[in-house]
Every structure is written in C-alpha cells, then in structure tokens.
XYZ file of C-alpha atoms in Angstrom:
711
model
C 16.766 -68.378 31.063
C 13.723 -66.253 30.063
C 10.417 -67.938 30.962
C 7.693 -67.519 28.389
C 4.584 -65.775 29.522
C 1.261 -67.602 29.215
C -0.906 -64.446 29.210
C -0.506 -60.689 28.690
C -0.717 -58.564 31.671
C -3.097 -55.674 31.645
C -1.868 -52.417 33.144
C -3.819 -51.367 36.147
C -6.331 -48.710 35.470
C -5.888 -48.985 31.600
C -9.562 -48.883 31.303
C -9.684 -45.456 32.735
C -7.706 -43.587 30.075
C -10.830 -41.843 28.803
C -11.552 -39.977 31.974
C -12.512 -36.361 31.672
C -10.165 -33.680 32.785
C -10.634 -30.087 33.668
C -9.103 -27.373 31.538
C -7.459 -25.597 34.620
C -5.377 -28.544 35.777
C -1.669 -27.827 36.476
C -0.882 -31.059 34.622
C -2.748 -33.686 32.712
C -3.855 -36.497 35.008
C -1.630 -38.938 33.180
C 1.427 -36.707 34.110
C 0.652 -36.588 37.883
C 2.928 -38.525 40.279
C 2.024 -38.854 43.908
C 5.050 -40.304 45.611
C 6.568 -40.823 49.045
C 10.128 -40.937 50.217
C 10.537 -43.827 52.708
C 13.609 -45.284 54.520
C 15.403 -46.120 57.733
C 16.516 -43.102 59.854
C 19.708 -41.531 58.467
C 19.507 -43.082 55.045
C 19.211 -39.671 53.413
C 15.491 -39.191 52.679
C 15.371 -35.490 53.444
C 18.619 -34.748 51.658
C 17.395 -36.554 48.507
C 14.169 -34.691 48.643
C 15.884 -31.368 48.993
C 18.046 -32.120 45.932
C 14.968 -33.170 43.875
C 13.273 -29.807 44.769
C 16.357 -27.925 43.814
C 16.818 -29.577 40.393
C 13.148 -29.253 39.651
C 13.454 -25.457 40.494
C 11.008 -25.457 43.457
C 13.716 -24.078 45.775
C 16.723 -22.018 44.771
C 19.063 -23.035 47.473
C 19.781 -26.546 48.844
C 18.929 -26.952 52.413
C 21.013 -29.295 54.617
C 19.761 -31.439 57.430
C 22.931 -31.144 59.512
C 22.674 -27.321 59.260
C 18.993 -27.227 60.196
C 18.211 -25.501 56.937
C 16.240 -28.323 55.089
C 12.995 -26.959 53.743
C 11.155 -30.251 54.478
C 12.343 -30.439 58.078
C 10.563 -27.268 59.159
C 9.724 -28.000 62.809
C 11.975 -26.483 65.430
C 12.436 -29.890 66.952
C 13.520 -31.360 63.551
C 16.041 -28.582 62.934
C 17.552 -29.225 66.432
C 17.761 -32.911 66.242
C 18.543 -33.396 62.499
C 15.740 -35.886 62.009
C 12.369 -35.848 60.303
C 9.416 -36.000 62.798
C 6.376 -35.236 60.753
C 5.608 -36.002 57.097
C 5.895 -32.860 54.930
C 4.269 -32.530 51.515
C 5.261 -30.380 48.447
C 4.787 -30.224 44.736
C 7.404 -29.704 41.976
C 7.365 -30.133 38.186
C 9.796 -32.320 36.240
C 9.770 -33.001 32.465
C 6.181 -31.797 32.369
C 4.943 -33.971 35.202
C 3.475 -32.662 38.446
C 5.289 -34.546 41.122
C 3.598 -34.346 44.581
C 6.199 -35.519 47.150
C 5.645 -36.584 50.726
C 8.856 -36.758 52.743
C 8.333 -39.256 55.696
C 10.199 -39.754 59.007
C 12.570 -42.735 59.476
C 12.447 -43.003 63.216
C 10.230 -45.791 64.454
C 8.471 -43.547 66.998
C 6.880 -41.614 64.054
C 6.082 -44.613 61.802
C 2.395 -43.504 61.794
C 3.457 -40.747 59.530
C 4.623 -43.306 57.002
C 1.497 -45.410 57.428
C -0.990 -42.598 56.649
C 1.138 -41.141 53.871
C 1.380 -44.555 52.020
C -2.368 -44.938 52.343
C -2.833 -42.068 49.837
C 0.193 -42.310 47.586
C 0.609 -44.055 44.198
C 4.289 -44.778 44.402
C 7.254 -44.533 46.657
C 11.033 -44.236 46.591
C 12.849 -46.487 49.133
C 16.069 -44.893 50.001
C 18.872 -47.222 51.337
C 22.269 -46.439 52.737
C 25.062 -47.770 50.539
C 26.856 -48.992 53.690
C 24.041 -50.020 56.048
C 21.850 -51.659 53.304
C 18.514 -52.903 54.514
C 18.052 -51.892 58.154
C 15.318 -52.563 60.585
C 13.119 -49.548 59.821
C 13.790 -50.243 56.062
C 11.871 -53.458 56.557
C 9.032 -51.794 58.459
C 8.358 -49.094 55.847
C 8.698 -51.680 53.089
C 6.137 -53.881 54.714
C 3.814 -50.819 55.015
C 4.137 -50.229 51.283
C 3.470 -53.923 50.564
C 0.265 -53.661 52.632
C -1.023 -50.807 50.407
C 0.434 -52.315 47.191
C 2.497 -49.315 46.427
C 4.865 -49.539 43.442
C 8.477 -48.597 44.383
C 11.871 -47.515 43.210
C 14.932 -48.212 45.213
C 17.660 -45.489 45.527
C 21.009 -46.636 47.119
C 22.378 -43.459 48.524
C 25.730 -42.473 50.042
C 27.806 -44.414 47.495
C 30.692 -42.047 48.258
C 30.969 -43.310 51.834
C 33.647 -45.775 52.972
C 32.342 -49.336 52.890
C 29.586 -48.633 50.296
C 28.722 -51.776 48.446
C 26.080 -51.580 45.681
C 25.825 -55.306 44.871
C 25.443 -56.146 48.609
C 22.605 -53.678 49.041
C 20.762 -55.045 45.931
C 21.172 -58.624 47.219
C 19.859 -57.284 50.611
C 16.762 -55.867 48.984
C 16.028 -59.148 47.306
C 16.579 -61.433 50.194
C 15.451 -59.395 53.173
C 12.629 -57.612 51.596
C 11.506 -60.375 49.181
C 11.518 -57.849 46.284
C 12.375 -58.551 42.697
C 15.044 -55.741 42.687
C 16.923 -55.177 39.444
C 19.666 -52.589 38.885
C 19.084 -50.046 36.197
C 22.300 -48.387 36.970
C 25.767 -49.336 38.209
C 27.953 -47.062 40.364
C 30.980 -45.584 38.515
C 33.589 -45.879 41.171
C 32.992 -46.205 44.868
C 33.791 -44.496 48.197
C 36.019 -41.476 47.661
C 36.410 -42.380 44.018
C 32.697 -42.354 43.285
C 32.346 -40.437 39.973
C 28.795 -41.046 38.766
C 26.619 -43.681 37.347
C 26.441 -46.133 34.465
C 22.989 -46.112 32.789
C 22.156 -49.690 31.623
C 19.183 -48.556 29.451
C 21.187 -46.121 27.266
C 24.568 -47.712 28.007
C 26.270 -44.442 28.879
C 28.260 -43.135 31.814
C 27.078 -39.942 33.506
C 29.205 -37.641 35.722
C 27.995 -34.570 37.562
C 29.509 -31.125 37.554
C 30.534 -29.934 41.078
C 30.526 -26.320 39.895
C 26.832 -26.394 39.119
C 26.010 -28.466 42.180
C 25.132 -31.487 40.027
C 22.735 -29.585 37.678
C 24.990 -30.107 34.605
C 25.336 -33.753 33.499
C 28.113 -35.040 31.309
C 27.653 -38.246 29.319
C 30.472 -40.303 28.003
C 31.342 -43.818 26.860
C 31.374 -46.437 29.602
C 34.982 -46.804 30.959
C 36.710 -49.736 29.553
C 37.183 -51.414 33.026
C 33.403 -51.362 33.535
C 32.279 -52.212 29.965
C 32.093 -56.005 30.438
C 30.366 -55.684 33.827
C 27.836 -53.254 32.351
C 26.981 -55.459 29.384
C 26.526 -58.463 31.733
C 24.237 -56.459 34.024
C 22.208 -55.146 30.964
C 21.761 -58.775 29.743
C 20.448 -59.755 33.186
C 18.133 -56.729 33.210
C 16.641 -57.558 29.853
C 16.071 -61.247 30.738
C 14.378 -60.397 34.049
C 12.014 -57.773 32.328
C 11.289 -60.199 29.529
C 10.059 -62.738 32.062
C 7.624 -60.188 33.403
C 6.484 -58.437 30.207
C 5.269 -59.928 26.950
C 6.235 -57.032 24.704
C 9.786 -57.160 25.891
C 9.830 -60.981 25.553
C 8.790 -60.681 21.908
C 11.479 -58.131 21.209
C 14.017 -60.282 23.067
C 13.219 -63.286 20.953
C 13.936 -61.276 17.821
C 17.065 -59.733 19.245
C 18.717 -60.117 22.673
C 19.714 -56.407 22.515
C 16.296 -54.822 23.114
C 15.830 -51.166 22.120
C 15.719 -48.683 24.987
C 12.069 -47.505 24.403
C 10.703 -51.012 24.412
C 12.762 -51.930 27.432
C 11.560 -48.835 29.378
C 7.985 -49.590 28.570
C 8.443 -53.047 29.927
C 10.085 -51.826 33.072
C 7.298 -49.392 33.630
C 4.506 -52.000 33.354
C 6.330 -54.455 35.571
C 7.034 -51.844 38.163
C 3.461 -50.582 38.339
C 2.236 -54.172 38.664
C 4.772 -54.672 41.516
C 6.640 -57.324 39.697
C 9.900 -55.410 39.701
C 11.783 -52.841 41.810
C 14.080 -50.780 39.664
C 17.340 -49.833 41.532
C 19.295 -46.613 41.131
C 22.318 -45.279 42.949
C 24.092 -42.022 43.778
C 25.111 -39.682 46.602
C 22.472 -37.018 47.410
C 24.812 -35.105 49.616
C 27.357 -34.822 46.784
C 24.641 -34.067 44.234
C 25.116 -37.211 42.132
C 22.372 -39.418 40.719
C 19.246 -37.448 41.894
C 18.286 -36.098 38.460
C 18.095 -39.665 37.018
C 15.942 -40.523 40.090
C 13.593 -37.789 39.113
C 13.546 -39.132 35.477
C 12.724 -42.565 36.895
C 9.708 -41.175 38.869
C 8.294 -39.848 35.567
C 9.237 -42.930 33.572
C 8.343 -45.788 35.923
C 5.981 -44.822 38.599
C 2.217 -44.813 38.028
C -0.158 -41.823 37.470
C -3.587 -41.914 39.245
C -4.956 -43.458 36.125
C -2.790 -46.519 36.370
C -3.615 -47.623 39.935
C -6.642 -49.606 41.112
C -9.917 -47.678 41.584
C -10.359 -46.518 45.182
C -12.863 -48.702 46.943
C -15.338 -47.951 49.753
C -18.794 -48.501 50.885
C -22.011 -46.504 50.849
C -22.451 -45.295 54.434
C -26.087 -46.219 54.635
C -26.514 -49.407 52.665
C -22.867 -50.614 53.208
C -22.718 -51.845 49.625
C -19.383 -51.641 47.822
C -18.614 -48.396 45.959
C -15.782 -47.306 43.665
C -14.592 -43.991 42.397
C -12.385 -43.262 39.292
C -10.010 -40.320 38.768
C -12.354 -38.087 36.814
C -12.613 -34.382 37.239
C -16.239 -34.498 36.130
C -17.173 -37.168 38.598
C -18.647 -36.841 42.174
C -16.142 -35.343 44.675
C -14.381 -37.930 46.846
C -11.360 -37.254 49.081
C -9.640 -38.884 52.045
C -8.284 -36.923 55.013
C -4.931 -38.526 55.807
C -3.417 -35.950 58.299
C -4.343 -33.019 60.563
C -2.116 -30.134 61.496
C -2.572 -26.970 63.514
C -1.345 -23.877 61.750
C -0.861 -20.705 63.766
C -2.169 -18.533 60.939
C -5.025 -20.547 59.343
C -5.994 -22.834 62.245
C -6.760 -26.518 61.809
C -5.536 -27.839 58.449
C -6.675 -31.125 57.051
C -4.369 -32.748 54.396
C -6.352 -34.672 51.778
C -5.946 -36.758 48.660
C -8.670 -36.091 46.071
C -9.571 -39.394 44.417
C -12.549 -38.287 42.226
C -14.120 -35.081 41.040
C -12.933 -31.719 42.181
C -12.912 -29.998 45.577
C -13.570 -26.227 45.143
C -13.575 -23.282 47.376
C -17.075 -22.418 48.513
C -18.311 -25.917 47.762
C -20.385 -27.957 50.274
C -18.815 -31.230 51.231
C -20.235 -34.096 53.220
C -18.577 -36.129 56.052
C -20.232 -39.605 56.304
C -18.723 -40.440 59.664
C -19.953 -37.167 61.335
C -23.103 -37.079 59.115
C -22.414 -33.466 58.647
C -22.186 -31.070 55.724
C -19.424 -28.401 55.698
C -18.514 -25.511 53.502
C -14.962 -25.279 52.203
C -13.729 -21.872 52.913
C -10.055 -22.214 52.134
C -8.112 -24.570 49.885
C -4.331 -24.873 50.154
C -1.528 -26.155 48.136
C 1.363 -27.458 50.303
C 5.125 -26.685 50.466
C 6.354 -28.095 53.789
C 5.172 -25.472 56.379
C 4.094 -22.854 53.862
C 0.636 -22.802 52.153
C -0.523 -21.306 48.983
C -4.145 -20.627 48.525
C -6.010 -22.107 45.526
C -9.506 -22.219 44.236
C -9.671 -25.861 43.324
C -7.905 -29.300 43.908
C -8.516 -31.718 41.098
C -8.796 -35.533 41.094
C -5.399 -37.135 41.760
C -3.972 -34.186 43.627
C -2.871 -33.721 47.211
C -3.710 -30.561 49.103
C -5.322 -29.150 52.241
C -8.433 -27.580 53.536
C -8.832 -25.409 56.544
C -11.948 -24.553 58.643
C -13.531 -28.063 58.943
C -14.081 -28.248 62.715
C -15.370 -31.942 62.959
C -13.020 -33.653 60.609
C -10.504 -36.307 61.916
C -7.822 -38.461 60.349
C -9.251 -41.145 58.149
C -12.443 -39.269 57.331
C -13.898 -39.368 53.801
C -15.127 -36.099 52.270
C -17.631 -36.667 49.467
C -20.554 -35.190 47.595
C -23.737 -35.600 49.576
C -25.713 -36.935 46.657
C -23.045 -39.487 45.903
C -21.973 -40.722 49.349
C -19.017 -43.058 49.906
C -16.945 -44.036 52.921
C -13.368 -45.074 52.163
C -11.421 -47.431 54.269
C -9.914 -45.554 57.174
C -6.210 -45.821 58.410
C -5.264 -48.208 61.175
C -2.843 -46.968 63.744
C -0.677 -49.008 66.175
C -1.159 -49.136 69.937
C 1.005 -46.792 72.050
C 3.605 -48.557 74.066
C 4.652 -45.854 76.592
C 2.994 -43.269 78.695
C 3.611 -40.457 81.170
C 1.481 -38.477 83.608
C 0.932 -34.710 82.924
C -0.577 -32.201 85.258
C -0.804 -28.330 85.133
C 1.489 -26.406 87.502
C -1.411 -24.130 88.534
C -5.105 -24.209 88.258
C -4.931 -21.466 85.623
C -2.990 -23.738 83.326
C -5.612 -26.533 83.316
C -7.577 -25.169 80.317
C -4.486 -24.466 78.285
C -3.194 -27.949 79.021
C -6.446 -29.621 77.992
C -6.487 -27.524 74.814
C -2.872 -28.294 73.873
C -3.310 -32.052 74.504
C -6.543 -32.117 72.456
C -4.704 -30.403 69.520
C -1.813 -32.802 69.563
C -4.078 -35.933 69.929
C -6.032 -34.758 66.952
C -2.990 -34.244 64.827
C -1.268 -37.565 65.875
C -3.538 -40.703 66.364
C -0.739 -42.360 68.243
C -0.815 -39.615 70.869
C -3.478 -40.866 73.225
C -4.823 -38.728 76.175
C -6.966 -40.306 78.876
C -7.690 -39.665 82.528
C -6.820 -42.378 85.029
C -10.217 -43.410 86.823
C -8.593 -44.017 90.107
C -6.004 -41.243 90.498
C -7.603 -38.527 88.276
C -4.284 -38.002 86.568
C -4.106 -37.015 82.884
C -2.117 -39.719 81.083
C -0.277 -39.015 77.826
C 0.609 -42.171 75.720
C 2.982 -42.396 72.734
C 5.170 -44.720 70.608
C 8.365 -44.333 72.579
C 10.667 -42.053 74.693
C 11.496 -39.729 71.797
C 7.918 -39.466 70.799
C 6.833 -38.452 74.375
C 9.881 -36.093 74.613
C 8.766 -34.300 71.338
C 5.162 -34.057 72.522
C 6.336 -32.575 75.908
C 8.617 -30.052 74.135
C 5.765 -28.964 71.777
C 3.463 -28.557 74.818
C 5.976 -26.275 76.479
C 7.231 -24.286 73.494
C 4.337 -24.152 70.946
C 1.488 -24.013 73.358
C 3.219 -22.220 76.231
C 1.781 -24.651 78.866
C 3.210 -24.681 82.313
C 3.003 -28.340 83.425
C 4.776 -31.038 85.379
C 5.420 -34.331 83.684
C 6.255 -37.736 85.124
C 8.922 -40.195 83.861
C 7.976 -42.247 80.804
C 6.450 -45.610 81.759
C 5.795 -48.818 79.841
C 2.229 -49.131 78.730
C 1.265 -52.682 80.036
C -1.885 -54.356 78.826
C -4.007 -57.294 80.105
C -5.355 -60.279 78.315
C -7.177 -63.673 78.984
C -5.511 -66.987 78.393
C -8.526 -69.288 78.766
C -12.202 -69.196 78.283
C -14.275 -67.707 81.090
C -18.091 -67.325 81.607
C -20.272 -65.332 83.818
C -23.941 -64.312 84.402
C -24.701 -61.051 86.184
C -28.147 -59.912 87.270
C -28.461 -56.205 87.931
C -31.567 -55.417 89.889
C -31.709 -52.243 91.964
C -33.894 -49.401 92.823
C -32.311 -46.121 91.757
C -34.025 -42.735 92.326
C -37.262 -44.483 93.333
C -37.332 -46.544 90.205
C -36.405 -50.275 89.679
C -33.820 -51.001 87.076
C -33.266 -54.568 85.964
C -31.061 -56.353 83.342
C -29.547 -59.779 83.279
C -26.561 -60.686 80.907
C -24.737 -64.085 80.364
C -21.483 -64.005 78.352
C -18.138 -65.626 77.766
C -14.629 -64.238 77.079
C -11.937 -66.048 75.162
C -8.450 -65.254 73.833
C -8.051 -64.536 70.210
C -4.859 -64.071 68.012
C -2.183 -61.724 69.505
C -2.406 -58.346 67.828
C -6.253 -58.549 67.013
C -8.635 -55.954 68.036
C -11.269 -56.488 70.724
C -14.298 -58.304 69.276
C -17.810 -58.083 70.685
C -20.354 -60.589 69.232
C -24.072 -61.395 70.040
C -25.110 -65.073 70.012
C -28.359 -64.313 71.383
C -31.931 -63.800 69.897
C -33.762 -60.460 69.998
C -36.462 -62.109 72.028
C -34.036 -62.740 74.742
C -32.309 -59.321 74.614
C -34.083 -56.647 72.385
C -31.975 -54.995 69.702
C -32.395 -51.492 71.305
C -30.168 -52.556 74.290
C -27.335 -53.896 72.189
C -25.469 -50.554 71.869
C -25.651 -50.053 75.661
C -24.303 -53.622 76.164
C -21.344 -52.896 73.786
C -20.552 -49.661 75.628
C -20.588 -51.626 78.991
C -18.264 -54.275 77.522
C -15.908 -51.613 76.361
C -16.060 -49.762 79.689
C -14.946 -52.991 81.371
C -12.124 -53.818 78.924
C -10.627 -50.306 79.175
C -9.659 -50.739 82.849
C -8.919 -54.452 83.255
C -8.991 -56.493 86.393
C -5.351 -57.179 87.414
C -3.774 -53.733 87.579
C -6.277 -51.560 85.762
C -4.531 -51.764 82.413
C -6.596 -51.998 79.137
C -7.409 -55.617 77.925
C -6.222 -56.760 74.440
C -6.735 -59.759 72.191
C -10.078 -60.859 73.656
C -13.457 -61.832 72.196
C -16.585 -61.222 74.207
C -19.654 -63.160 73.183
C -23.119 -62.350 74.657
C -24.766 -65.782 75.035
C -27.951 -65.042 76.978
C -29.752 -62.887 79.482
C -33.177 -61.583 80.251
C -35.119 -58.383 80.480
C -38.291 -56.866 81.722
C -40.360 -54.678 79.490
C -41.193 -52.306 82.313
C -38.046 -52.197 84.371
C -35.198 -52.896 82.047
C -33.203 -49.804 80.877
C -30.122 -48.951 78.878
C -28.138 -47.992 82.015
C -29.086 -51.313 83.689
C -27.779 -53.373 80.672
C -24.733 -51.246 80.480
C -23.841 -51.807 84.185
C -24.730 -55.575 83.968
C -22.372 -55.910 80.959
C -19.494 -54.216 83.006
C -19.887 -56.553 85.949
C -20.415 -59.643 83.786
C -17.235 -58.999 81.814
C -15.111 -58.379 84.897
C -16.338 -61.663 86.535
C -15.744 -63.679 83.323
C -12.179 -62.288 82.942
C -11.375 -63.317 86.500
C -12.527 -66.826 85.426
C -10.329 -66.775 82.284
C -6.784 -66.934 83.738
C -5.947 -63.201 83.125
C -2.329 -62.238 82.380
C -0.361 -59.017 82.042
C 1.034 -58.142 78.601
C 4.173 -56.147 77.955
C 5.432 -54.583 74.694
C 8.234 -56.605 73.087
C 10.616 -54.546 70.838
C 12.557 -55.683 67.855
C 16.200 -54.522 68.379
C 18.864 -54.461 65.706
C 22.368 -53.796 66.890
C 25.372 -53.079 64.579
C 28.637 -53.454 66.469
C 32.324 -54.167 65.806
C 33.011 -57.954 66.236
C 35.277 -57.456 69.295
C 32.357 -56.276 71.328
C 29.950 -59.102 70.543
C 30.459 -60.891 73.778
C 29.650 -57.819 75.849
C 26.624 -56.915 73.740
C 25.165 -60.493 73.871
C 25.748 -60.664 77.670
C 24.007 -57.296 78.175
C 21.010 -58.465 76.005
C 20.703 -61.596 78.147
C 20.562 -59.552 81.369
C 17.732 -57.555 79.843
C 15.657 -60.639 79.074
C 16.416 -60.308 75.324
C 16.193 -63.290 72.971
C 18.590 -63.341 70.018
C 16.797 -64.093 66.731
C 19.583 -63.813 64.192
C 23.289 -62.742 63.890
C 24.863 -61.900 60.594
C 28.080 -60.318 59.292
C 27.809 -57.087 57.335
C 31.211 -55.952 56.060
C 33.412 -55.636 59.102
C 30.541 -55.331 61.571
C 28.293 -57.850 63.291
C 24.466 -57.344 63.238
C 22.499 -58.763 66.076
C 18.627 -58.998 65.805
C 16.745 -59.687 69.043
C 13.444 -59.290 70.813
C 13.680 -57.373 74.106
C 10.967 -56.184 76.525
C 10.535 -52.437 76.365
C 10.804 -52.234 80.099
C 14.387 -53.335 79.929
C 15.543 -50.831 77.282
C 15.407 -47.686 79.458
C 18.822 -46.126 79.210
C 20.066 -48.617 76.615
C 21.634 -45.905 74.509
C 24.050 -44.933 77.316
C 24.727 -48.692 78.098
C 25.518 -49.628 74.506
C 27.847 -46.591 74.082
C 29.688 -47.573 77.218
C 30.033 -51.224 76.224
C 31.480 -50.495 72.822
C 33.177 -47.216 73.340
C 30.585 -45.440 71.224
C 31.218 -47.637 68.150
C 27.924 -49.428 68.067
C 24.532 -48.270 66.944
C 21.056 -49.744 67.384
C 17.433 -49.285 66.283
C 14.286 -50.313 68.026
C 10.717 -50.763 66.835
C 7.587 -52.131 68.373
C 6.914 -55.834 67.535
C 4.110 -57.263 69.686
C 2.799 -57.738 73.155
C 3.892 -60.903 75.087
C 2.726 -62.327 78.369
C 4.885 -61.063 81.340
C 6.922 -63.718 83.194
C 5.456 -64.754 86.551
C 8.163 -63.194 88.639
C 7.859 -59.835 86.907
C 4.042 -59.992 87.039
C 4.135 -60.430 90.813
C 6.631 -57.503 91.131
C 4.357 -55.254 89.034
C 1.195 -56.239 91.002
C 2.873 -55.592 94.403
C 4.048 -52.055 93.520
C-alpha cells in the first residue's frame, strides 16, 4: 500500500537555481553531471565506461580490458593485469549534458582511489555482476558512497552470463546494502538468450543492433510472455515512488497508471534525496543497455545545483563557511588527487565548487599559507590532457605547476578564504624494506618514493630509527608489488626490496600514568621541564588524541606545541617492538617549568619519556590487521575450505548459498593470508574465488605475541 506523505520534500539545492553562469561554459550548470563508476573487481566498471564513451562519441573505437586496449586503463600495469589501479577521469556529452566520469578501481588495495573520488562527485553508478551480485568490495564502495551522501544508480551487468539472476541481485542490493532499490527495467531473456531490456517507464521492449555495436536501438511491444510480469513490476515501481514523492502520490490517487513524465520527475527527486536507487540491467561487453544507462545519468542524477552547498571553515577564525556553485562567486576548489606526468610534471586533479579557476590567476592554499599562480589548466581524458583557459564551477579538471599542493588541499581566493574538509585515508597494513643497490641510486630512490607517496596517501615512506632502513608501506601485497614495479620501470631505480611484511601496531589496554622530570645541562646551559600525564585506550579505529587538562600557569601555552611533538615522537615508535601506537588518548595532567631554564627541547624530551613510562604502566599489547575474507566455493569443497580457515586463525561470520555456490564470510589475520591464493586453488582445484579487504586491528593472541617479540 502507498503511505501518504505528511510533508513535501524540498529538492536539495533548489534555492540555488538563480546562480550566475559564465557565457563560455561547455554546458549550463544544470546540465553538468559529475559521476563515478564504483563496483567490486571484475563487475565490469571499465567496460561499461568504455561503452559510455563510445556511444557519446568521445572515442571512436571500443577498448577492451582483456586486450589491454581500454582507454581508461592507461597504466602499463593495468594493461598487463586487466584491472584498474588508479582512478581515471574523462568528459563526454550526452543529450546536451556534460558528463564528467571518474572510473575507479575495484580491488581493495586501491580503495583510496574510490574514497577520494567519491569525495568530489555528485552521483555514482554502482555496477554489479548479474551472477555474483553484491560482493565484498561492492559493500565497501557502497558504504563509502553512503558516507558522502552520494546519490546512486545501480547497473546489473553481465546478464548474458550463465547463472545471471536479475531478481536475486536486486534483492541482494536491498538486503545487504540496505538500499531502497527499485527496478526501472527488466531483462528481456537471460544468459545466452539475453535479448535486451524492458523499460518500465515507457512500457516498451528494446533490443540492440549487433551490426552497429549497440548504437542502433529497436523498440517494440513487450513480448506477451513478459507482459504480466512487466505490468506487475511497473505497479510496484509507481507505488514505491508515490511513497517517496508527493507529486507522484497526487497523480497516483487520481489514476494508478501515472504518466511517464510525472513518474520520471518523482524518481529523480527521490534518487537525489537518496530515498531510492533506480536499477538498470544489461551486458556492457555485448553492447546492451548502456545507452539507457547514459539516459538515466541525465534523467536521475543531480547537477551541482541540486546537491548541498559545500561546507568548510575560515582558516583563521575557524567559523563555518559555505560556497555555492556560482561562476561569479569567489574561487573555491578541492585537490583530490596528485599525479606525475612525464610531460607536464606534477598534476593536481581538482573539483571546482565555486567561481572560476583561470589560467594566470593567483590562487591561495590555506594549509600551506601560500599564494600560487596557475600556469596551466587541463581537461582530462584518462592519461591525455587538453589545455584550457578556465574551469568553471561544478567542473572537474587539473592544474600543473603547483609545487606545495597535496591531496586534500583547498585552493581558494585569498580575499575569500575557506578550508574544505580534507580526505581521510586508511592505515597501511603491510610494508617492505627498500634500499638502493648502489650509492649512486640513493637520490633516485628517494625522489621516486617521494613522488609515489605524494600521489598515493596510502603509500607511506619512513626510515626505521634503529636499522636506518627505508620502509615502504601499503594496503596489501598487490599494492606493494605495483609500487615496486613502478619504481623499477617508471623511475628506473636500481633497488633491492625485502619480502612484504605485516604492519603490526601497538596499543594500551588500561590506564597508565607517569611523571618525568627532565633536568640536564646541555652545551653549558641547564634545561629543565617536568610533565605529568596519563594514557588510556579509546575506541578501536580512532585516531591518536592529545589533550591538555592543565592550566597555562602550570605549563605556558608556548610549550604546548613542543609537548604535542614529543607525544607524537613517542607514539610513532612504541615500547614493545617499536611499532606505531594506535587507539590511545594522551592527557597532560600537570607539570612544572622554570622561566629561566625551561625550553621547548626540554619539554619535548620530557614528553617522550613520560609517554613511554606511562605506556609501560598501561598494559601495552600488539595489534595485528584483521581482514574480511569472502570465499565463493562449490559446495563439495566447503569442508576443506573451513578446515583451512580454522588453521589460519580465521573466524567464520556467515555462510550463505548463492546459486550453486557456497559463500563463506570470515575474519582472518593478515599474517595468515600469505600464499592463500595458491592454497585455495589447490584445495578447490581452481574452482573457488576469494576477496580480501582490511577490516580492523585486533589484539594479537599471547602465543603469537611472544613469538613476535622473541624474533
């Protein structure tokens, strides 16, 4: 039954319709769509994107992932492995709309690319395999989109494959993702008999010409054997939209058969408000259903005028600030990615939220407190760049030549400063040692690692204080392998690398207190500082917190920065096995100073010593990364798979049946997953598949802890 609405929903951004637009825009602001393609690995994201570009006339030949010819997979490593590693941006035009597309990776090791892309996008298309349905990385990227409130469409791909089940995937999206998914299409046939799609808005059947590679569509009456099913599905669609939109409800009360334009308007409003997820279907590889997906991007996903105003703070007063998509407003843009181009140097990808960014213009970076001049502006098409004189509000592009910019920086007008919320990145879970083969390679190695770390915030480079080794950290074995490969091939560095190793951490499990008096004569001058503090555990997954519960009469404000630096110095190295400390709050509770002998160095040193003493008093423990593992296996191998998981300290969370396969979801320590791909192939004769993603850090069992500490 349709539930009556008690109030009328206001479309987001509806008060911004009067914004001023520049005459030289490529498309009116209301016809701009900034979208991302998100999915589990191998669901068909890049193939779908390639078809969208072909039908929109952006490319004149379809690239194929399996042939290494996909435009959006431009890196050599992507071509060789047939996977997307880095997000790639491009622009195409469809039905008068400027569609800026970001194709993102599906492998968990590169999930940071999804995170920073969703931060700047207004809409997304979630691609799902018609056989696999909602898979583990599907859930991860969906949660990322939820975090940023990004409206979505769902595209169920690979409907031509054996075992494809449209209804099962729609149900999966509703139950596993908690989304109000509703089909706007039905498949016409399935598996090898997949012909095309049934449009539930217009109530027509569409097939796709193989001779024109799907460019030519043929509409016809719905086949008689699908007529009743289509009418039932359309009635369900109208009822669900009527529950979410008052205009459709009013039309429904007059007549249950709501006209297509009214129904489409209601679907658009409900999609933009994240009340509905319209579902489409097709087979990108067989060139079926992608043109309707492009239509849906224009019809149902928001323009920059229809999303909430971007929010930030003034960098000096820290008062809230907002910016609206207005070409005449003050310039405001967010840098969401860095890349190193061999021809133009360092390139910063940015989303312009307000005003215009013009060539030759001065732009201000509030984090660096520095003004820069924009020398080159670029429009993006995968790895190619087209120079332009201006990027308008609502557009995505790039700028080169800004030396101090980093990922997450805001670029704004100096006379109208704003600092937008930056982008949070996950902790690396694996590392390896890297050293130059010869002294002459040291500078090249440092330069290469510096460039890769600037491009990828989950690539962390540090020097071990005890061994002097350079440590390269990343999100998994594949991530480290790609970084190593790039180091050798792109940057021509001759280096030795160690085996990938788990990135353990330390934490405290109880409260600990300490007071340390630093009082020494250094260089003929006495240096004195005293600090009292406590450490305590906080929620797992939280950042380190440093708080001051002490008056400025006890410790003057000018020493607080030095104390924070000392606390962070102590937490970086830990006390058990020199691993960084996580999930800990440090509170400065007291201390003393002398106006003549107290110095910043003395307070910093006192803080380091006090923190280490307090941690030793707080029952420190080792933490190891726990991974969420999803295994899809034929039923006859379930016993072997479960037995192997048990040997790897795995804990089974859930087991479900999906078609003829069994799906096992478990939490397994990363340290036990080295070589798992070979083991699972051997156990199941190559018939099982699995995916892994970081979940959290957990305390290491006592026996494992002792083994690690005695190494």
